[in-house]
Amino acid sequence: MGKTWKKGRRNKNGEPPKKRPNTQGVPGDWKEIDKSCPQFEKYYQELGIIPEDEWSSFMEHFRADLPATFRIINSRGDSQSMSEILQNKYFSKLDGITVNGKPAPLPQVLTWYPNRLAWQLNMSRAEIRYSAEYLSLHQFLVAEAEKGSVARQEAVSMIPPLLLDAQPHHNILDMCAAPGSKTLQILEAVTSTEGVMPTGVVIANDGDYKRCHMLVTQTKRFNNPAYMITNEDATRFPNLKVLGPGDKTQVLKFDRILCDVPCTGDGTLRKNYAIWGKWSQAQALGIHKLQRRILLRGMDMLKPGGRLVYSTCSLNPIENEATVLSALKDRPEFRLLPTEGCLEGLKRVEGMTNWRVMHSSGTWYNKFEEVEDRHRKAIAPTMFSGDAAVHNLQYCMRVYPHLQNTGGFFICILEKQQVEERTQVKASEIETIADLPDKTENKDENENEESKSEEAKTKENDDDSTECKPNIHKDTNVLVDKMKWKNFQGYREDPFIFLKPDASAFDSLKDFYGLSGKNFPFSNIYVRSQETKQRNLSVTGDTIKQIIELNTNRIKVIQCGLKLFSYCKEEFSPCNYRLLQEGVHFTSRFMSQKVFQVTEKDMGLVLSGTPTHKTELEPEIGKSLLDMPKGIVVFSLAAEGIRPTIMVTVYSTVNHVKSYITEEEKNHYRILLGLEPLVTKREEKKLASLQYHQQKREETAKRIAAEKAAAELSEPAETVREEGDETVNSVNAPETIIS
């Protein structure tokens, strides 16, 4: 069946909508955002989350724009170098300059962030983006964010991964991961050395297929082979099978789980302006049950002695303390850990131990027994405080905007104490999401039933497989008929096919790059194509390989592992695969050839942006390259002082060499070497855009001034004459007919 193309939106006359004029940066062409919400203020004032003497400061900060914050990635080995470059080269330029007649604010270090690698600039991101004084700093941050050395992330969003205390040997699950800033922090924590395979695994899950690809974009900047992105409903995340002692299958239990659940988001009013006009208490009542289901599922998947961090960007106790309290009552083996001594320097408030529940009609209730029958469909017993003090809810952490000029956030740490096997929670034991319209709920149940029937069919086929002649793929141990990846919901995903160690694709790699079968993990290399030409070769850890092979019809995987080689057939080259920059740190440890230790001068030449003749390099290296066929080689510059080891993939032709990396990566390494960054195409467009908008602002200001002056000159003088008792304006008086 062919694809059905939808018509674009049209008005009642059948005409397409008119395009809006581009008025960006032109004064007077936009409306001021109304940052007021009487329902929001009334609700939280009556709830008493903020002392009365702090309320004005609380709302004043909410109405101000959110400051820009960024941090340096700490596991790449270049964090100290990047910190010094930021402070000495970019922050120093801002000292003493003025912006709009005021002294330019300088970035302030977040003292509570480890190693002082995070900063806050008391300007909004829009102000930085369109300020010429901050142009070089903005370009640097954008380029380094693309490279993966800097992360632009809200300050309060950095807290949950820090409290997770992730280690390289931990199995970690991020249940609601998109857009991926917290997942990136977790990957940073488990990666002790770039290029080394962690013994644990990080699974980033999200229920929205499109948001999963936001995770792909985020995590590909952080080269870690032990991560996986899945597309599953967090409330029904499946039990994953892995190999245990004696190669017996067992259910994977996680050491750390992050539950940053969906919420109403009223703690993000400083950046999500739309919430001002649509905030309602009914939203919290409706989403509470969903949050509770996600938290309970996470608690069931946690290993005894493990840690779970629950967080929201909401201030409502219905979404925060009430959800945690009800889960603690259902799972008595869990306890709250104190957060008082964590992250010294961070100002926070203890969790609430007593609160009331308000219906959307405005009626307040102290306990569930008081709730009217007509309101019991929206209000559940799990929303009330009850015996909250017994469960130490004061150990929870609340962050408010006026404390340190941030957004609003709620965080708590749960630890599993008892070694007790619990059955998976049944649908009858917890509430359904009846108050939330979910058109896919019945569809998911039908798909689960179909998946069970397909699993039964697969088992029957496995039992009968010895009697027939299976069609085995020549480079894999997988039946071709079974390599179709299950389409759970949304778009179809290509299968993950692990190659055999003696696959034909590895022959040229072993000869050209000197890869040894004894050390290099050929058995962990996978492709995503059943064709003869495997386009990309990626590597992943043992645990992820087991998850994929043992849970084919159980979980939908979007992406995993680290991409190492890309297929590129060319003449006069014995190898059809090019080594990629994102996999150079991992692969170079196993290469016995094509790796050159170069000087700082040679590294600067290949990072110049233009091809370098081989005779310009050091004589020994240049001669070796002239005798080699076309293909990718690796230039490695040894670490010196705080500067880390620099490795760059270089494409070698007959007479020239050129770096095989992106513009952002090239500038990153140039900055580490103390060279001026090259002007990228992105920066050229940005500069042209700034100049264009500046010109438009000046033209608009002149036009408004000219129109105002013309209006003052053209105003007619009003003469007034009296006729009897009436006063008549001579300008507007009708003509008098004289007979």
XYZ file of C-alpha atoms in Angstrom:
739
model
C 0.000 0.000 0.000
C 1.423 3.353 -0.993
C 2.109 6.162 1.409
C -0.796 8.526 2.012
C 0.204 12.171 1.803
C -1.668 14.537 4.056
C -2.842 17.950 2.971
C -1.353 20.937 4.661
C -3.460 22.996 7.021
C -5.894 25.307 5.301
C -8.337 27.941 6.444
C -12.121 27.837 6.064
C -11.849 29.118 2.483
C -9.512 26.277 1.499
C -6.501 28.579 1.221
C -3.106 27.725 2.722
C -2.107 29.797 5.761
C -0.092 32.921 5.139
C 3.545 32.842 6.126
C 4.494 34.955 9.088
C 7.001 37.718 8.378
C 10.432 37.211 9.942
C 10.427 39.842 12.681
C 13.166 38.347 14.837
C 15.155 41.071 16.540
C 12.893 43.897 15.355
C 11.631 45.950 18.316
C 7.935 46.570 18.646
C 6.855 43.542 16.576
C 6.215 41.115 19.458
C 3.966 41.002 22.474
C 5.264 40.912 26.016
C 4.732 37.509 27.631
C 2.197 37.616 30.447
C 4.070 36.012 33.349
C 1.188 35.839 35.768
C -1.010 32.954 36.862
C -3.404 33.707 39.757
C -4.315 30.009 40.142
C -0.635 29.042 40.518
C 0.042 31.724 43.140
C -3.143 31.035 45.084
C -2.559 27.276 45.175
C 1.033 27.366 46.420
C 0.380 30.187 48.867
C -2.454 28.232 50.479
C -0.327 25.091 50.409
C 2.440 26.933 52.248
C 5.489 25.548 50.416
C 7.262 28.914 50.789
C 7.411 31.101 53.941
C 5.368 34.275 53.585
C 8.416 36.558 53.852
C 10.099 34.764 50.895
C 7.073 34.700 48.590
C 7.797 37.975 46.751
C 11.392 36.901 46.037
C 10.146 33.467 44.971
C 7.768 34.915 42.354
C 10.220 37.607 41.272
C 12.776 34.957 40.331
C 10.141 32.885 38.547
C 9.261 35.869 36.354
C 12.931 36.509 35.474
C 14.637 34.648 32.627
C 16.591 31.527 33.524
C 20.381 32.025 33.582
C 22.508 30.063 31.140
C 24.543 27.231 32.655
C 27.123 24.872 31.196
C 29.612 22.296 32.412
C 32.777 20.595 31.179
C 32.717 16.842 30.573
C 35.055 15.356 33.160
C 35.953 11.943 31.734
C 37.759 12.867 28.508
C 41.059 13.744 30.167
C 40.981 17.334 28.902
C 38.734 18.863 31.587
C 41.564 20.794 33.263
C 42.796 22.137 29.927
C 39.281 23.190 28.931
C 38.753 24.889 32.298
C 41.916 26.965 31.948
C 41.121 27.860 28.327
C 37.619 29.009 29.303
C 38.817 31.211 32.125
C 41.968 32.636 30.530
C 40.824 33.047 26.935
C 37.078 33.666 27.027
C 36.054 34.798 30.508
C 38.895 37.317 30.659
C 37.578 39.065 27.521
C 34.327 39.890 29.337
C 36.051 41.688 32.191
C 35.497 45.456 31.961
C 33.156 45.526 28.950
C 29.575 46.814 28.988
C 26.373 45.423 27.484
C 23.505 47.866 26.927
C 25.250 50.399 29.155
C 25.723 47.945 32.046
C 28.807 45.960 33.099
C 28.837 42.558 31.394
C 28.025 39.785 33.894
C 30.811 37.252 34.336
C 30.224 33.485 34.620
C 30.067 32.315 38.221
C 31.311 28.848 39.160
C 28.765 26.455 40.715
C 30.569 25.635 43.938
C 28.495 22.527 44.643
C 29.389 20.842 41.343
C 32.356 18.405 41.630
C 35.779 19.778 40.644
C 34.241 23.224 40.005
C 33.603 22.368 36.349
C 30.177 24.035 35.990
C 29.378 27.745 35.528
C 26.320 29.940 35.571
C 25.982 33.147 33.566
C 23.245 35.518 34.749
C 21.949 36.127 31.248
C 19.355 34.200 29.287
C 20.451 32.043 26.383
C 18.656 34.376 23.967
C 20.580 37.400 25.302
C 23.880 35.564 24.883
C 22.940 34.382 21.414
C 22.288 37.882 20.073
C 24.985 39.753 21.958
C 28.105 40.668 19.981
C 30.144 40.893 23.210
C 29.473 37.219 23.960
C 29.816 36.014 20.360
C 33.180 34.265 20.781
C 32.092 32.565 24.032
C 28.806 31.435 22.473
C 30.565 30.035 19.401
C 33.051 28.204 21.602
C 30.306 26.610 23.725
C 28.282 25.549 20.672
C 31.316 23.997 18.965
C 32.478 22.185 22.102
C 28.940 20.936 22.769
C 28.924 19.408 19.276
C 32.269 17.774 20.027
C 31.046 16.487 23.388
C 33.511 18.331 25.611
C 30.970 20.818 27.016
C 27.341 20.266 27.966
C 24.845 23.135 28.107
C 22.476 22.003 30.838
C 20.224 23.612 33.454
C 21.841 23.744 36.891
C 19.148 21.827 38.808
C 19.096 19.163 36.088
C 22.675 18.258 37.034
C 21.698 17.196 40.578
C 19.955 13.772 40.106
C 22.850 12.044 38.257
C 25.299 13.293 40.899
C 23.194 11.764 43.689
C 23.003 8.491 41.746
C 26.707 7.828 42.510
C 27.223 5.767 39.334
C 30.389 3.636 38.995
C 31.947 1.919 35.921
C 30.937 -1.577 37.110
C 27.266 -0.669 37.689
C 24.314 -1.723 35.533
C 22.277 1.486 35.219
C 18.817 2.253 33.827
C 17.506 5.717 32.978
C 13.775 5.052 32.681
C 12.650 8.365 31.107
C 15.881 9.556 29.524
C 15.039 12.018 26.717
C 16.342 14.548 25.831
C 19.493 12.993 27.322
C 21.424 15.546 29.393
C 21.198 13.386 32.530
C 22.089 10.258 30.547
C 25.201 12.043 29.319
C 26.156 12.718 32.939
C 25.708 9.053 33.798
C 27.880 8.001 30.852
C 30.463 10.514 32.022
C 30.495 8.951 35.493
C 30.903 5.346 34.303
C 33.624 6.133 31.750
C 36.833 6.146 33.757
C 39.108 6.275 30.683
C 38.069 7.101 27.139
C 38.409 4.089 24.881
C 38.216 1.486 27.671
C 35.228 -0.876 27.746
C 33.268 -0.415 31.022
C 32.265 -3.602 32.787
C 28.749 -2.276 33.465
C 26.009 -1.116 31.122
C 23.882 2.026 30.757
C 20.378 1.661 29.293
C 18.610 4.890 28.331
C 14.894 4.353 27.769
C 12.082 6.604 26.592
C 8.517 5.829 25.569
C 8.473 8.381 22.722
C 10.094 7.102 19.525
C 11.050 10.543 18.212
C 12.557 11.568 21.549
C 14.656 8.401 21.467
C 16.478 9.834 18.469
C 17.253 12.926 20.531
C 19.065 10.488 22.817
C 20.980 9.118 19.835
C 22.159 12.630 18.978
C 23.239 13.320 22.567
C 25.036 10.069 23.286
C 26.892 9.774 19.987
C 29.048 12.688 21.165
C 30.149 10.555 24.099
C 32.043 7.553 22.789
C 31.016 4.735 25.109
C 30.504 1.156 23.838
C 28.510 0.030 26.896
C 25.260 1.919 26.388
C 21.896 1.108 24.827
C 18.854 3.181 23.834
C 15.453 1.494 24.083
C 11.908 2.532 23.206
C 9.619 1.060 25.876
C 6.777 2.179 28.129
C 8.503 2.830 31.469
C 5.514 1.505 33.427
C 5.896 -1.865 31.686
C 9.627 -2.031 31.120
C 10.320 -5.735 30.444
C 12.466 -8.060 32.529
C 15.673 -8.587 30.542
C 17.386 -11.954 30.348
C 21.179 -12.227 30.655
C 23.612 -15.051 31.300
C 24.456 -15.759 34.925
C 26.802 -18.258 36.591
C 27.068 -21.490 34.650
C 25.671 -19.756 31.526
C 22.165 -19.998 32.976
C 19.715 -17.255 32.037
C 18.612 -14.903 34.784
C 16.767 -11.584 35.024
C 18.994 -8.514 34.890
C 18.773 -6.421 38.062
C 20.133 -2.876 38.099
C 22.567 -1.314 40.570
C 21.336 2.212 39.839
C 18.065 3.512 38.394
C 17.146 7.098 37.558
C 13.404 7.908 37.525
C 13.182 11.449 36.199
C 9.479 11.014 35.534
C 7.094 13.077 33.353
C 5.533 15.898 35.361
C 3.553 19.117 35.063
C 6.832 21.059 34.926
C 5.800 24.121 36.920
C 9.376 24.338 38.214
C 10.438 25.298 34.666
C 8.315 28.457 34.383
C 11.484 30.497 33.822
C 12.114 28.832 30.457
C 8.761 27.240 29.513
C 6.630 30.366 29.277
C 3.588 28.493 27.943
C 2.973 27.028 31.409
C 1.993 30.482 32.720
C -1.184 30.434 30.651
C -2.227 26.788 31.022
C -1.229 25.758 34.558
C -3.896 23.795 36.438
C -3.949 21.688 39.591
C -5.911 19.044 37.656
C -2.751 18.208 35.709
C -0.974 17.048 38.872
C -3.975 14.946 39.915
C -4.010 13.244 36.534
C -0.292 12.496 36.240
C 0.249 11.283 39.824
C -0.866 7.748 38.987
C 1.449 7.517 35.992
C 4.407 8.687 38.080
C 3.578 6.125 40.756
C 3.482 3.284 38.231
C 6.878 4.246 36.810
C 8.422 4.468 40.273
C 7.032 1.087 41.356
C 8.336 -0.570 38.197
C 11.779 0.924 38.817
C 11.791 -0.315 42.411
C 10.978 -3.843 41.241
C 13.969 -3.860 38.862
C 16.501 -2.652 41.457
C 19.118 -4.971 42.929
C 19.258 -5.354 46.750
C 21.645 -2.695 48.015
C 21.002 -0.637 44.884
C 20.037 3.024 44.682
C 17.138 4.698 42.881
C 16.877 8.467 42.402
C 13.388 9.882 41.858
C 13.110 13.443 40.528
C 10.676 15.870 38.911
C 10.818 19.480 37.751
C 7.585 20.182 39.637
C 6.906 21.801 43.010
C 3.626 20.007 43.688
C 3.725 17.534 46.615
C 1.113 15.413 44.810
C 3.760 14.610 42.194
C 6.663 14.460 44.639
C 6.289 13.461 48.293
C 2.898 11.798 47.788
C 4.231 9.569 45.002
C 7.303 8.594 47.027
C 5.287 7.958 50.207
C 2.771 5.675 48.490
C 5.603 3.696 46.851
C 7.396 3.268 50.189
C 4.217 1.845 51.714
C 3.914 -0.691 48.886
C 7.618 -1.605 48.961
C 8.632 -1.829 52.655
C 12.139 -3.033 51.779
C 12.988 0.487 50.583
C 14.083 3.465 52.663
C 14.890 7.102 51.976
C 18.534 8.177 52.267
C 19.376 11.608 53.719
C 20.584 14.235 51.230
C 21.669 16.800 53.792
C 25.412 16.165 53.429
C 25.353 15.764 49.636
C 26.652 18.474 47.276
C 28.055 20.958 49.767
C 27.224 24.508 48.748
C 23.850 23.686 47.182
C 20.999 25.499 48.913
C 17.956 23.323 49.326
C 14.832 22.817 51.473
C 13.728 19.613 53.195
C 10.847 17.608 51.806
C 7.304 18.276 52.988
C 5.797 15.981 55.634
C 2.283 17.426 55.682
C 0.144 18.743 52.845
C -3.450 19.041 51.725
C -5.032 18.006 48.422
C -7.059 20.419 46.323
C -9.590 19.363 43.717
C -9.651 21.322 40.457
C -12.913 22.906 41.641
C -11.003 24.590 44.493
C -12.120 22.316 47.360
C -9.390 21.376 49.835
C -9.193 18.017 51.662
C -6.994 16.952 54.589
C -7.587 13.201 54.236
C -9.206 10.862 51.760
C -12.210 10.119 53.974
C -13.302 13.754 53.577
C -13.335 13.591 49.756
C -16.799 13.821 48.231
C -17.933 10.908 46.104
C -18.061 13.025 42.966
C -14.372 13.968 43.439
C -13.031 10.489 44.196
C -12.497 9.696 40.551
C -9.811 12.410 40.366
C -8.406 12.165 43.913
C -6.797 8.906 45.057
C -5.893 7.755 48.606
C -2.197 7.738 47.623
C -2.187 11.542 47.289
C -2.466 12.317 51.023
C 0.302 12.714 53.581
C -1.032 10.382 56.295
C 1.891 8.986 58.320
C 4.533 10.763 56.240
C 6.801 11.473 59.222
C 7.377 7.738 59.791
C 9.032 7.387 56.357
C 11.448 10.347 56.802
C 10.158 12.447 53.918
C 12.275 15.299 55.274
C 15.224 13.485 53.630
C 13.857 14.576 50.250
C 15.341 17.662 48.598
C 13.478 20.663 47.215
C 15.274 23.349 45.181
C 13.539 26.713 44.712
C 14.414 29.472 42.198
C 15.102 32.234 44.743
C 17.673 30.211 46.706
C 20.455 30.272 44.084
C 18.807 31.776 40.982
C 17.904 28.407 39.418
C 14.779 26.528 38.375
C 12.554 24.464 40.656
C 13.268 20.770 41.284
C 12.506 17.821 43.567
C 14.948 14.948 44.240
C 15.086 11.997 46.630
C 17.251 8.867 47.022
C 15.717 5.441 47.638
C 17.757 2.402 48.687
C 16.671 -1.240 48.586
C 17.521 -2.952 51.856
C 16.122 -6.473 52.085
C 17.125 -9.379 49.886
C 13.616 -10.454 49.062
C 12.183 -11.730 45.814
C 9.023 -9.897 44.833
C 6.735 -10.785 41.993
C 6.139 -8.196 39.340
C 3.346 -5.810 40.305
C 0.001 -6.721 38.777
C -2.292 -4.270 37.073
C -4.940 -4.875 39.755
C -2.537 -3.805 42.550
C -2.014 -0.301 41.217
C -4.202 2.355 39.728
C -4.813 2.682 36.030
C -4.437 5.938 34.142
C -8.155 6.372 33.712
C -8.000 10.118 34.092
C -5.462 10.468 31.272
C -6.714 9.917 27.706
C -4.459 7.201 26.253
C -5.521 5.920 22.862
C -2.615 3.455 22.677
C -3.364 1.593 25.917
C -5.522 -1.114 24.326
C -3.153 -1.277 21.394
C -0.202 -1.983 23.702
C -2.125 -4.787 25.448
C -2.959 -6.384 22.104
C 0.660 -6.086 21.019
C 1.807 -7.739 24.262
C -0.577 -10.634 23.615
C 0.687 -10.889 20.048
C 4.283 -10.876 21.244
C 3.506 -13.755 23.643
C 1.947 -15.766 20.828
C 4.944 -15.002 18.598
C 7.295 -16.164 21.359
C 5.358 -19.440 21.583
C 5.605 -19.856 17.803
C 9.331 -19.140 17.949
C 9.803 -21.866 20.575
C 7.889 -24.338 18.392
C 10.066 -23.399 15.430
C 13.186 -23.858 17.551
C 12.048 -27.367 18.515
C 11.471 -28.319 14.886
C 14.555 -26.577 13.517
C 16.652 -29.753 13.640
C 14.359 -31.498 11.169
C 14.563 -28.828 8.453
C 17.446 -27.157 6.637
C 17.903 -23.717 8.229
C 18.950 -20.771 6.075
C 22.028 -19.529 7.960
C 23.563 -16.135 7.124
C 27.141 -16.764 6.030
C 28.698 -14.186 8.401
C 26.431 -14.764 11.417
C 25.030 -17.576 13.506
C 21.504 -16.171 13.113
C 18.718 -17.624 11.005
C 17.897 -15.232 8.168
C 14.180 -15.841 8.728
C 14.481 -14.660 12.335
C 16.532 -11.537 11.725
C 13.494 -9.310 11.225
C 13.409 -7.039 14.271
C 10.040 -6.972 16.002
C 8.031 -3.817 15.348
C 6.482 -3.238 18.783
C 5.031 0.172 17.998
C 5.932 3.121 15.817
C 8.556 2.727 13.108
C 10.379 -0.459 12.168
C 13.940 -0.849 13.416
C 16.651 -2.763 11.587
C 17.979 -5.857 13.363
C 21.248 -6.063 15.293
C 23.320 -8.853 13.712
C 26.514 -9.924 15.463
C 29.182 -11.187 13.078
C 31.204 -14.322 13.605
C 34.893 -13.777 14.459
C 35.899 -15.309 11.106
C 33.508 -13.151 9.028
C 34.802 -12.040 5.630
C 34.367 -8.360 6.552
C 37.234 -8.639 9.045
C 39.871 -9.931 6.609
C 40.899 -6.556 5.207
C 40.672 -4.912 8.652
C 43.139 -7.386 10.142
C 45.642 -6.880 7.326
C 45.344 -3.083 6.934
C 45.098 -1.990 10.586
C 46.964 -4.923 12.165
C 44.083 -5.979 14.383
C 44.711 -9.161 16.326
C 41.951 -11.730 16.808
C 43.298 -12.557 20.265
C 42.739 -9.086 21.721
C 40.220 -7.258 19.545
C 36.566 -8.153 20.410
C 35.512 -9.366 16.944
C 32.693 -11.418 18.496
C 31.106 -8.179 19.794
C 31.009 -6.456 16.385
C 27.528 -6.034 14.931
C 25.949 -4.671 11.756
C 22.398 -3.573 11.017
C 22.038 -4.906 7.499
C 21.449 -8.384 6.099
C 23.032 -7.420 2.785
C 26.489 -8.533 1.702
C 27.887 -5.022 2.223
C 27.748 -4.152 5.897
C 27.853 -0.349 5.922
C 28.894 0.274 9.528
C 30.731 -1.920 12.018
C 29.966 -1.148 15.667
C 31.153 -2.688 18.934
C 29.299 -3.223 22.171
C 29.849 -4.836 25.567
C 29.152 -8.439 26.553
C 26.067 -7.572 28.628
C 24.438 -5.610 25.805
C 25.172 -8.439 23.378
C 23.419 -10.864 25.718
C 20.433 -8.518 26.076
C 20.021 -8.275 22.298
C 20.432 -11.983 21.613
C 18.292 -13.248 24.508
C 15.505 -10.622 24.315
C 14.795 -10.300 20.593
C 10.999 -10.289 20.970
C 11.011 -8.657 24.379
C 12.485 -5.173 23.948
C 12.754 -2.577 21.175
C 16.332 -1.347 20.786
C 17.010 1.898 18.902
C 20.792 2.143 19.141
C 23.661 0.717 21.142
C 27.432 0.565 21.339
C 30.131 2.515 19.538
C 30.553 2.906 15.782
C 34.115 1.987 14.704
C 34.292 1.563 10.911
C 32.332 2.809 7.926
C 32.211 1.098 4.535
C 33.768 3.123 1.716
C 34.998 1.228 -1.318
C 37.674 3.048 -3.291
C 40.325 2.251 -5.864
C 43.947 1.549 -4.940
C 43.073 0.794 -1.315
C 43.254 -2.746 0.108
C 40.694 -1.928 2.842
C 37.107 -0.918 2.169
C 36.466 0.295 5.730
C 37.510 3.653 7.125
C 38.250 4.035 10.818
C 35.967 6.712 12.327
C 37.093 9.411 14.743
C 34.496 8.427 17.337
C 36.054 4.961 17.584
C 39.737 5.875 17.321
C 40.443 5.820 21.081
C 38.945 2.345 21.391
C 40.431 0.793 18.224
C 43.933 2.284 18.379
C 44.739 0.194 21.478
C 44.468 -2.944 19.312
C 46.220 -1.622 16.160
C 49.752 -2.806 15.447
C 50.175 -0.541 12.397
C 48.896 2.684 10.853
C 49.412 4.575 14.154
C 52.028 7.367 14.035
C 53.456 9.252 17.006
C 53.752 12.802 15.634
C 55.083 16.133 16.835
C 53.004 19.152 17.733
C 54.021 20.769 14.449
C 52.749 17.858 12.337
C 49.512 17.711 14.311
C 48.992 21.430 13.673
C 49.520 20.907 9.929
C 46.841 18.227 9.554
C 44.438 20.383 11.605
C 44.945 23.400 9.319
C 41.896 22.654 7.196
C 43.809 22.202 3.939
C 45.602 19.102 2.574
C 49.206 18.789 3.719
C 51.883 17.387 1.412
C 53.641 14.415 2.953
C 57.038 16.033 2.415
C 56.042 18.820 4.865
C 55.847 16.323 7.716
C 58.753 14.922 9.669
C 61.004 13.042 7.203
C 60.585 9.653 8.839
C 56.783 9.905 8.989
C 56.501 11.406 5.513
C 58.569 8.615 3.998
C 56.514 5.926 5.747
C 53.286 7.471 4.497
C 54.575 7.699 0.901
C 55.176 3.947 0.897
C 51.661 3.178 2.182
C 48.482 2.699 0.133
C 45.510 5.040 0.372
C 43.405 4.857 3.507
C 42.969 6.007 7.086
C 45.901 6.346 9.478
C 46.023 7.641 13.047
C 48.119 10.587 14.216
C 48.782 10.503 17.961
C 50.306 13.357 19.992
C 51.523 12.383 23.452
C 50.125 14.130 26.531
C 52.057 17.072 27.941
C 51.260 18.764 31.246
C 47.507 19.110 31.625
C 46.959 18.593 27.881
C 45.724 15.043 27.193
C 46.774 12.680 24.421
C 45.344 13.823 21.076
C 44.364 11.203 18.480
C 43.122 12.168 15.039
C 42.051 10.012 12.090
C 43.879 11.200 8.959
C 43.074 10.294 5.363
C 46.222 9.523 3.393
C 46.171 9.861 -0.406
C 49.062 9.377 -2.815
C 50.880 12.600 -1.897
C 48.779 14.387 0.726
C 47.208 13.862 4.146
C 44.125 15.546 5.584
C 42.275 15.170 8.885
C 39.164 12.992 8.622
C 37.144 14.767 11.335
C 34.421 17.415 11.640
C 35.032 21.168 11.840
C 34.053 21.212 15.519
C 36.487 18.413 16.359
C 39.223 20.159 14.409
C 38.737 23.394 16.329
C 38.616 21.514 19.631
C 42.069 20.057 19.071
C 43.418 23.353 17.743
C 42.316 25.069 20.952
C 44.049 22.388 23.032
C 47.229 23.059 21.045
C 46.968 26.799 21.640
C 46.062 27.581 18.007
C 43.312 29.915 16.882
C 40.113 28.063 15.888
C 39.093 28.152 12.240
C 35.907 29.913 11.214
C 33.310 27.242 10.527
C 30.332 27.495 8.184
C 28.035 27.606 11.207
C 29.906 30.597 12.617
C 29.829 32.398 9.256
C 26.049 32.016 9.141
C 25.769 33.151 12.757
C 27.843 36.257 12.145
C 25.844 37.094 9.030
C 22.615 36.640 11.003
C 23.815 38.967 13.777
C 24.803 41.630 11.261
C 21.474 41.265 9.450
C 19.396 41.650 12.620
C 21.521 44.563 13.818
C 20.941 46.307 10.498
C 17.206 45.596 10.706
C 17.034 47.030 14.222
C 18.768 50.212 13.116
C 16.513 50.568 10.054
C 13.399 49.997 12.149
C 14.504 52.558 14.737
C 15.089 55.156 11.977
C 11.749 54.377 10.352
C 9.855 54.716 13.630
C 11.621 58.027 14.357
C 10.850 59.347 10.847
C 7.180 58.340 11.065
C 6.880 59.991 14.446
C 8.437 63.229 13.184
C 6.214 63.229 10.063
C 3.127 62.665 12.188
C 3.981 65.653 14.376
C 4.454 67.936 11.337
C 1.272 66.833 9.557
C -1.065 67.357 12.517
C -3.531 70.152 11.485
C -4.060 73.022 13.826
C -7.524 72.794 15.283
C -9.470 76.042 15.222
C -12.570 76.311 17.277
C -15.504 78.651 16.583
C -18.603 79.173 18.587
C -22.099 79.164 17.160
C -24.544 80.008 19.832
C -24.091 77.525 22.653
C -22.407 74.835 20.413
C -18.661 74.338 19.951
C -17.795 73.085 16.476
C -14.406 71.728 15.288
C -13.501 73.564 12.091
C -11.705 70.524 10.704
C -14.650 68.181 11.084
C -17.454 70.774 10.430
C -19.598 70.171 7.337
C -19.349 72.548 4.409
C -21.781 75.531 4.569
C -23.858 76.109 1.443
C -24.299 79.796 0.755
C -27.329 80.683 -1.328
